[in-house]
Amino acid sequence: MLKLTKLSVTGLLCALLLGGCAQQATKAPEPIKIKFVVVSMFEIGDVEGDQAGEFQLWKERADLDTVLPFKNSPHDIYLNEETGVLGIITGIGTAYSAGTAMALGMDPRFDLTDAYWLVAGIAGIDPEDASIGSAAWAEYLVDGDLGHQIDMREVPEDWDIGIFPRHTRKPYDPNKPEPTFEMLQLNSELFNWAFELTKDAELPDMEGLEETRSMYTDHPNAQKPPFVLKGDQLAAMRFWHGEILNDWANKWVDYWTDGKGEFVTSAMEDTGTFLSLSLLDNLGKVDKDRVMVLRTGSNYTMPPPGVTAVDNLLAENDGYAGLDAALESAYIVGSEVMEEILTNWDTYQDRIPSVADLP
């Protein structure tokens, strides 16, 4: 039997303590350096092999084959470790998008300090500006929820809408308060660079698009084949539709941007996503100046002549006429930006691209 002396017991205790200290001193794994984040909002079924939602084309074509659990989100994280591209699905609505973006930004597994962010999703599109399948780069993100609302049956006779900003007395009150969450502006240099890089992209003009757009006889831009344009984004949790609310959306965006913005697309999430990224920027976790928003038209925001808003909206609930084209356009345009940044990472890791970088 081994006889332990007082000296040997002391030595054994020291060895155990030192071993424990050494274990505690072991460094945590280095965070994965991310170069590009693709933010989508929903998927229809599986992330590959069936009817695509916003994420599926990115999953398949950008080879996002490494799957990491993400308990703070409705979906896992998908990653290409070789290229440094990461993809997430936030869930629908500003609450989901804000929470998911914040959770990713605080995740210690990733280094996102130099990452570029691309929000790429479908949207309603104003027929005054563009056709379904078109792709719009946004500079301004305007929130359509914060504010006061009175039912139209109870508003004064000289009001054209019952929605008006907080801390004001009527719609589009000229005594406008400084925007807090109502309006957010992206980096204009990056926005202009992304548009100029992709403005001549050839977008798919799929079967059925012409039939739908030909109905919009009062809107020449709605009858064009899909194209790339500049156009700002209104985010609201309600899926609104119709000529009256489309007119409100145009005035609301114009109001909050002091006439600098142009309402083109309607969706739900982008103000929430960008607000979280702005707060993460305050913590040094991300760079909010590297955020881009691309929305592609899956449906129009108002009906064509001769169709009621109710009938058109209910028909869209059965499937968007421009869904597949919008998904393809989002990938075609967005991946061109992604590939340009990745190819020139030695330059764009330290310096955000601008129009001056284009040939």
Tab-separated table of C-alpha atoms in Angstrom:
chain	number	residue	atom	x	y	z
A	1	MET	CA	0.000	0.000	0.000
A	2	LEU	CA	1.247	3.474	-0.914
A	3	LYS	CA	2.191	5.417	2.183
A	4	LEU	CA	1.568	9.135	1.861
A	5	THR	CA	3.834	11.342	3.876
A	6	LYS	CA	2.902	14.863	4.903
A	7	LEU	CA	5.250	16.131	2.216
A	8	SER	CA	3.749	13.973	-0.522
A	9	VAL	CA	0.193	14.983	0.408
A	10	THR	CA	1.212	18.616	0.206
A	11	GLY	CA	2.782	18.017	-3.186
A	12	LEU	CA	-0.324	16.210	-4.439
A	13	LEU	CA	-2.579	19.072	-3.350
A	14	CYS	CA	-0.335	21.608	-5.077
A	15	ALA	CA	-0.356	19.564	-8.257
A	16	LEU	CA	-4.158	19.356	-8.216
A	17	LEU	CA	-4.527	23.050	-7.545
A	18	LEU	CA	-2.048	23.980	-10.253
A	19	GLY	CA	-3.801	21.695	-12.720
A	20	GLY	CA	-7.137	23.321	-11.930
A	21	CYS	CA	-5.641	26.780	-12.358
A	22	ALA	CA	-4.124	25.705	-15.655
A	23	GLN	CA	-7.509	24.451	-16.835
A	24	GLN	CA	-9.158	27.717	-15.856
A	25	ALA	CA	-6.439	29.636	-17.622
A	26	THR	CA	-7.114	27.793	-20.903
A	27	LYS	CA	-8.248	30.330	-23.454
A	28	ALA	CA	-11.776	30.207	-24.860
A	29	PRO	CA	-11.954	29.379	-28.584
A	30	GLU	CA	-11.185	32.297	-30.847
A	31	PRO	CA	-14.411	33.758	-32.293
A	32	ILE	CA	-15.093	33.034	-35.955
A	33	LYS	CA	-14.268	36.032	-38.135
A	34	ILE	CA	-17.340	36.921	-40.204
A	35	LYS	CA	-17.021	38.962	-43.380
A	36	PHE	CA	-20.610	39.085	-44.625
A	37	VAL	CA	-23.991	38.488	-42.965
A	38	VAL	CA	-27.102	37.716	-45.005
A	39	VAL	CA	-30.275	38.598	-43.111
A	40	SER	CA	-33.500	37.025	-44.334
A	41	MET	CA	-36.822	37.078	-42.553
A	42	PHE	CA	-38.694	33.864	-43.344
A	43	GLU	CA	-38.492	30.461	-44.917
A	44	ILE	CA	-41.525	28.594	-46.238
A	45	GLY	CA	-40.610	25.011	-45.396
A	46	ASP	CA	-37.164	23.466	-45.267
A	47	VAL	CA	-34.063	25.558	-45.911
A	48	GLU	CA	-33.348	23.625	-49.103
A	49	GLY	CA	-34.986	21.406	-51.682
A	50	ASP	CA	-38.569	22.712	-51.654
A	51	GLN	CA	-40.459	25.951	-52.364
A	52	ALA	CA	-37.973	28.668	-51.551
A	53	GLY	CA	-38.519	31.399	-49.027
A	54	GLU	CA	-36.107	34.285	-48.551
A	55	PHE	CA	-33.210	32.211	-47.239
A	56	GLN	CA	-33.134	29.085	-49.384
A	57	LEU	CA	-31.276	30.408	-52.436
A	58	TRP	CA	-28.554	31.829	-50.187
A	59	LYS	CA	-28.276	28.543	-48.310
A	60	GLU	CA	-27.882	26.528	-51.493
A	61	ARG	CA	-25.836	28.859	-53.699
A	62	ALA	CA	-23.524	30.407	-51.103
A	63	ASP	CA	-22.803	26.939	-49.643
A	64	LEU	CA	-23.883	27.806	-46.125
A	65	ASP	CA	-23.425	24.214	-45.000
A	66	THR	CA	-22.143	24.569	-41.440
A	67	VAL	CA	-25.136	24.615	-39.086
A	68	LEU	CA	-24.744	26.112	-35.619
A	69	PRO	CA	-27.478	26.105	-32.979
A	70	PHE	CA	-29.028	29.469	-32.206
A	71	LYS	CA	-31.407	29.208	-29.261
A	72	ASN	CA	-32.231	32.916	-29.328
A	73	SER	CA	-33.778	32.736	-32.784
A	74	PRO	CA	-36.533	30.803	-34.553
A	75	HIS	CA	-33.860	29.207	-36.785
A	76	ASP	CA	-30.295	27.950	-36.644
A	77	ILE	CA	-27.289	29.873	-37.956
A	78	TYR	CA	-25.845	28.813	-41.313
A	79	LEU	CA	-22.228	29.461	-42.152
A	80	ASN	CA	-19.588	29.021	-44.833
A	81	GLU	CA	-16.427	28.867	-42.751
A	82	GLU	CA	-14.183	29.188	-45.802
A	83	THR	CA	-15.708	32.392	-47.189
A	84	GLY	CA	-16.770	33.927	-43.867
A	85	VAL	CA	-20.411	34.292	-44.954
A	86	LEU	CA	-23.087	33.795	-42.291
A	87	GLY	CA	-26.841	33.593	-42.834
A	88	ILE	CA	-29.748	34.007	-40.427
A	89	ILE	CA	-33.542	33.931	-40.587
A	90	THR	CA	-34.917	36.464	-38.128
A	91	GLY	CA	-38.600	35.611	-38.107
A	92	ILE	CA	-41.374	37.928	-39.280
A	93	GLY	CA	-41.960	41.357	-37.735
A	94	THR	CA	-39.866	44.011	-35.997
A	95	ALA	CA	-39.902	42.235	-32.624
A	96	TYR	CA	-38.368	39.077	-34.079
A	97	SER	CA	-35.925	40.913	-36.326
A	98	ALA	CA	-34.675	43.223	-33.582
A	99	GLY	CA	-34.284	40.388	-31.094
A	100	THR	CA	-32.502	38.063	-33.504
A	101	ALA	CA	-30.091	40.733	-34.723
A	102	MET	CA	-29.249	41.693	-31.141
A	103	ALA	CA	-28.737	38.052	-30.131
A	104	LEU	CA	-26.389	37.447	-33.042
A	105	GLY	CA	-24.419	40.597	-32.339
A	106	MET	CA	-23.867	39.546	-28.712
A	107	ASP	CA	-22.979	35.933	-29.561
A	108	PRO	CA	-19.372	35.316	-28.386
A	109	ARG	CA	-18.839	32.670	-31.083
A	110	PHE	CA	-18.493	35.343	-33.768
A	111	ASP	CA	-16.359	38.379	-34.491
A	112	LEU	CA	-18.665	40.735	-36.415
A	113	THR	CA	-16.648	43.918	-36.040
A	114	ASP	CA	-15.738	44.122	-39.747
A	115	ALA	CA	-18.766	42.310	-41.158
A	116	TYR	CA	-20.996	43.747	-43.870
A	117	TRP	CA	-24.718	43.144	-43.390
A	118	LEU	CA	-27.220	42.631	-46.204
A	119	VAL	CA	-30.923	42.519	-45.410
A	120	ALA	CA	-32.377	40.779	-48.471
A	121	GLY	CA	-36.100	40.131	-48.563
A	122	ILE	CA	-39.306	40.410	-50.535
A	123	ALA	CA	-41.741	43.306	-50.196
A	124	GLY	CA	-44.811	45.005	-51.490
A	125	ILE	CA	-43.783	47.485	-54.151
A	126	ASP	CA	-45.413	50.776	-55.145
A	127	PRO	CA	-46.657	50.498	-58.756
A	128	GLU	CA	-45.927	54.182	-59.207
A	129	ASP	CA	-42.209	53.387	-58.934
A	130	ALA	CA	-41.501	49.835	-60.085
A	131	SER	CA	-42.763	46.429	-61.146
A	132	ILE	CA	-42.901	43.132	-59.305
A	133	GLY	CA	-39.566	41.347	-59.508
A	134	SER	CA	-37.718	44.671	-59.290
A	135	ALA	CA	-35.005	45.245	-56.687
A	136	ALA	CA	-34.848	48.435	-54.615
A	137	TRP	CA	-31.880	49.590	-52.553
A	138	ALA	CA	-32.981	51.647	-49.540
A	139	GLU	CA	-31.182	54.556	-47.918
A	140	TYR	CA	-33.983	55.491	-45.524
A	141	LEU	CA	-35.895	53.106	-43.272
A	142	VAL	CA	-39.118	54.593	-41.936
A	143	ASP	CA	-41.259	53.071	-39.200
A	144	GLY	CA	-44.968	52.901	-39.925
A	145	ASP	CA	-46.126	51.875	-36.460
A	146	LEU	CA	-44.961	54.538	-34.007
A	147	GLY	CA	-47.559	57.266	-33.887
A	148	HIS	CA	-51.148	58.112	-33.027
A	149	GLN	CA	-54.158	56.684	-34.830
A	150	ILE	CA	-57.838	57.585	-34.867
A	151	ASP	CA	-60.377	55.611	-36.864
A	152	MET	CA	-61.205	57.365	-40.136
A	153	ARG	CA	-64.887	57.491	-39.118
A	154	GLU	CA	-63.966	59.784	-36.242
A	155	VAL	CA	-61.365	62.116	-37.746
A	156	PRO	CA	-61.953	65.800	-38.568
A	157	GLU	CA	-63.368	66.468	-42.014
A	158	ASP	CA	-60.177	68.072	-43.322
A	159	TRP	CA	-57.976	65.030	-42.467
A	160	ASP	CA	-57.222	62.523	-45.224
A	161	ILE	CA	-55.928	59.858	-42.810
A	162	GLY	CA	-56.280	59.059	-39.121
A	163	ILE	CA	-52.557	58.395	-38.582
A	164	PHE	CA	-50.324	61.157	-37.271
A	165	PRO	CA	-46.950	61.394	-35.510
A	166	ARG	CA	-46.483	61.385	-31.767
A	167	HIS	CA	-46.118	64.809	-30.159
A	168	THR	CA	-48.035	66.458	-33.007
A	169	ARG	CA	-51.625	67.597	-33.462
A	170	LYS	CA	-52.528	66.371	-36.949
A	171	PRO	CA	-51.274	64.326	-39.924
A	172	TYR	CA	-48.047	65.688	-41.388
A	173	ASP	CA	-47.921	68.462	-38.781
A	174	PRO	CA	-45.218	70.949	-39.920
A	175	ASN	CA	-44.130	71.193	-36.259
A	176	LYS	CA	-42.376	67.869	-36.637
A	177	PRO	CA	-40.397	66.472	-33.691
A	178	GLU	CA	-36.918	65.087	-34.196
A	179	PRO	CA	-37.231	61.441	-35.253
A	180	THR	CA	-36.204	58.833	-32.719
A	181	PHE	CA	-37.143	55.423	-34.090
A	182	GLU	CA	-39.442	56.849	-36.778
A	183	MET	CA	-36.676	57.268	-39.362
A	184	LEU	CA	-33.245	55.661	-39.697
A	185	GLN	CA	-30.703	56.440	-42.395
A	186	LEU	CA	-28.165	53.979	-43.779
A	187	ASN	CA	-24.656	54.888	-44.943
A	188	SER	CA	-25.314	56.879	-48.117
A	189	GLU	CA	-21.890	56.132	-49.628
A	190	LEU	CA	-22.342	52.370	-49.295
A	191	PHE	CA	-25.935	52.670	-50.506
A	192	ASN	CA	-24.889	54.545	-53.651
A	193	TRP	CA	-22.007	52.133	-54.271
A	194	ALA	CA	-24.295	49.101	-54.040
A	195	PHE	CA	-26.782	50.660	-56.452
A	196	GLU	CA	-24.180	51.729	-58.992
A	197	LEU	CA	-22.533	48.306	-58.879
A	198	THR	CA	-25.794	46.455	-59.557
A	199	LYS	CA	-27.983	48.915	-61.481
A	200	ASP	CA	-27.535	47.083	-64.782
A	201	ALA	CA	-28.126	43.585	-63.382
A	202	GLU	CA	-30.335	41.437	-65.582
A	203	LEU	CA	-33.316	40.349	-63.504
A	204	PRO	CA	-35.574	37.395	-64.362
A	205	ASP	CA	-38.798	38.185	-66.204
A	206	MET	CA	-40.625	35.001	-65.276
A	207	GLU	CA	-43.800	33.577	-66.729
A	208	GLY	CA	-46.880	35.317	-65.386
A	209	LEU	CA	-45.227	38.595	-64.443
A	210	GLU	CA	-46.248	40.362	-67.642
A	211	GLU	CA	-49.866	39.314	-67.205
A	212	THR	CA	-49.982	40.826	-63.723
A	213	ARG	CA	-48.123	44.037	-64.504
A	214	SER	CA	-50.154	44.677	-67.663
A	215	MET	CA	-53.181	45.235	-65.445
A	216	TYR	CA	-51.592	48.393	-64.004
A	217	THR	CA	-52.555	50.573	-66.919
A	218	ASP	CA	-52.247	53.818	-64.916
A	219	HIS	CA	-48.673	53.125	-63.807
A	220	PRO	CA	-45.994	52.959	-66.538
A	221	ASN	CA	-43.236	51.823	-64.151
A	222	ALA	CA	-45.387	48.932	-62.957
A	223	GLN	CA	-45.580	47.632	-66.534
A	224	LYS	CA	-41.815	47.455	-67.073
A	225	PRO	CA	-39.811	44.238	-66.828
A	226	PRO	CA	-38.021	43.936	-63.456
A	227	PHE	CA	-35.185	46.412	-62.877
A	228	VAL	CA	-32.883	47.717	-60.123
A	229	LEU	CA	-33.672	51.097	-58.556
A	230	LYS	CA	-33.179	53.252	-55.515
A	231	GLY	CA	-36.195	53.194	-53.225
A	232	ASP	CA	-36.839	53.578	-49.530
A	233	GLN	CA	-38.477	51.174	-47.146
A	234	LEU	CA	-41.486	51.546	-44.862
A	235	ALA	CA	-41.623	48.965	-42.072
A	236	ALA	CA	-44.970	48.285	-40.394
A	237	MET	CA	-46.294	45.262	-38.530
A	238	ARG	CA	-49.658	45.435	-40.281
A	239	PHE	CA	-49.847	44.000	-43.800
A	240	TRP	CA	-51.592	47.039	-45.239
A	241	HIS	CA	-52.878	47.338	-48.813
A	242	GLY	CA	-54.763	49.748	-51.046
A	243	GLU	CA	-54.602	53.128	-52.726
A	244	ILE	CA	-55.420	55.191	-49.617
A	245	LEU	CA	-52.725	53.601	-47.472
A	246	ASN	CA	-50.291	53.657	-50.385
A	247	ASP	CA	-50.812	57.415	-50.561
A	248	TRP	CA	-50.237	57.607	-46.784
A	249	ALA	CA	-47.004	55.578	-47.110
A	250	ASN	CA	-45.633	57.989	-49.700
A	251	LYS	CA	-46.510	61.030	-47.583
A	252	TRP	CA	-45.231	59.407	-44.356
A	253	VAL	CA	-41.825	58.604	-45.852
A	254	ASP	CA	-41.612	62.056	-47.440
A	255	TYR	CA	-42.540	63.656	-44.096
A	256	TRP	CA	-39.988	61.848	-41.950
A	257	THR	CA	-37.138	62.200	-44.464
A	258	ASP	CA	-37.790	65.906	-45.145
A	259	GLY	CA	-38.495	65.100	-48.772
A	260	LYS	CA	-35.222	63.228	-49.303
A	261	GLY	CA	-36.755	59.753	-49.300
A	262	GLU	CA	-39.087	58.025	-51.736
A	263	PHE	CA	-41.397	55.254	-50.571
A	264	VAL	CA	-40.971	52.213	-52.821
A	265	THR	CA	-41.230	49.054	-50.712
A	266	SER	CA	-43.402	47.902	-47.830
A	267	ALA	CA	-42.235	45.234	-45.387
A	268	MET	CA	-42.169	44.625	-41.633
A	269	GLU	CA	-38.701	44.174	-40.173
A	270	ASP	CA	-35.985	46.541	-41.305
A	271	THR	CA	-36.297	49.316	-38.727
A	272	GLY	CA	-36.071	46.706	-35.966
A	273	THR	CA	-33.026	45.039	-37.489
A	274	PHE	CA	-31.171	48.297	-38.025
A	275	LEU	CA	-32.052	49.657	-34.580
A	276	SER	CA	-30.425	46.609	-32.951
A	277	LEU	CA	-27.381	46.925	-35.185
A	278	SER	CA	-27.111	50.599	-34.255
A	279	LEU	CA	-27.154	49.716	-30.557
A	280	LEU	CA	-24.553	46.998	-31.164
A	281	ASP	CA	-22.457	49.613	-32.948
A	282	ASN	CA	-22.517	51.646	-29.716
A	283	LEU	CA	-20.967	48.613	-27.991
A	284	GLY	CA	-18.297	48.151	-30.654
A	285	LYS	CA	-19.773	44.801	-31.694
A	286	VAL	CA	-20.713	45.719	-35.285
A	287	ASP	CA	-20.280	48.608	-37.700
A	288	LYS	CA	-23.683	50.082	-38.577
A	289	ASP	CA	-22.132	51.884	-41.561
A	290	ARG	CA	-21.712	48.465	-43.210
A	291	VAL	CA	-25.447	47.700	-43.344
A	292	MET	CA	-27.378	47.476	-46.629
A	293	VAL	CA	-31.091	46.877	-47.232
A	294	LEU	CA	-32.344	45.336	-50.473
A	295	ARG	CA	-36.042	44.660	-50.976
A	296	THR	CA	-37.563	43.042	-54.057
A	297	GLY	CA	-41.166	43.288	-55.187
A	298	SER	CA	-43.243	40.153	-54.746
A	299	ASN	CA	-46.568	42.003	-54.996
A	300	TYR	CA	-47.946	45.490	-55.510
A	301	THR	CA	-49.003	47.670	-52.583
A	302	MET	CA	-52.312	48.584	-54.223
A	303	PRO	CA	-54.689	46.925	-56.696
A	304	PRO	CA	-54.936	47.589	-60.424
A	305	PRO	CA	-57.870	49.535	-61.851
A	306	GLY	CA	-61.165	47.700	-61.486
A	307	VAL	CA	-60.110	45.512	-58.539
A	308	THR	CA	-60.943	46.329	-54.925
A	309	ALA	CA	-58.267	46.474	-52.245
A	310	VAL	CA	-59.968	43.646	-50.343
A	311	ASP	CA	-60.169	41.347	-53.352
A	312	ASN	CA	-56.561	42.025	-54.320
A	313	LEU	CA	-55.236	41.471	-50.814
A	314	LEU	CA	-57.133	38.224	-50.366
A	315	ALA	CA	-55.884	37.007	-53.739
A	316	GLU	CA	-52.310	37.724	-52.613
A	317	ASN	CA	-52.875	35.606	-49.518
A	318	ASP	CA	-53.157	32.660	-51.895
A	319	GLY	CA	-49.701	33.428	-53.311
A	320	TYR	CA	-47.737	36.420	-54.528
A	321	ALA	CA	-47.564	36.781	-58.297
A	322	GLY	CA	-43.932	37.880	-58.144
A	323	LEU	CA	-42.619	35.669	-55.313
A	324	ASP	CA	-40.182	33.490	-57.266
A	325	ALA	CA	-38.957	36.418	-59.362
A	326	ALA	CA	-38.440	38.534	-56.235
A	327	LEU	CA	-36.416	35.777	-54.561
A	328	GLU	CA	-34.211	35.369	-57.635
A	329	SER	CA	-33.735	39.116	-57.954
A	330	ALA	CA	-32.713	39.393	-54.308
A	331	TYR	CA	-30.039	36.753	-54.775
A	332	ILE	CA	-28.803	38.033	-58.160
A	333	VAL	CA	-28.408	41.621	-56.965
A	334	GLY	CA	-27.345	40.875	-53.406
A	335	SER	CA	-24.777	38.231	-54.317
A	336	GLU	CA	-23.106	40.634	-56.751
A	337	VAL	CA	-22.426	42.957	-53.826
A	338	MET	CA	-21.341	40.063	-51.626
A	339	GLU	CA	-18.886	38.693	-54.182
A	340	GLU	CA	-17.385	42.132	-54.819
A	341	ILE	CA	-16.728	42.624	-51.118
A	342	LEU	CA	-15.333	39.124	-50.587
A	343	THR	CA	-13.111	39.289	-53.666
A	344	ASN	CA	-11.630	42.579	-52.459
A	345	TRP	CA	-11.629	41.796	-48.757
A	346	ASP	CA	-8.046	42.978	-48.322
A	347	THR	CA	-9.317	46.446	-49.222
A	348	TYR	CA	-12.841	46.450	-47.834
A	349	GLN	CA	-12.066	44.935	-44.460
A	350	ASP	CA	-10.573	48.263	-43.424
A	351	ARG	CA	-12.360	50.665	-45.771
A	352	ILE	CA	-16.014	50.795	-46.780
A	353	PRO	CA	-16.456	50.917	-50.560
A	354	SER	CA	-17.774	54.011	-52.317
A	355	VAL	CA	-18.698	54.938	-55.876
A	356	ALA	CA	-15.120	56.087	-56.437
A	357	ASP	CA	-14.036	52.437	-56.235
A	358	LEU	CA	-16.068	51.457	-59.297
A	359	PRO	CA	-14.438	51.295	-62.739
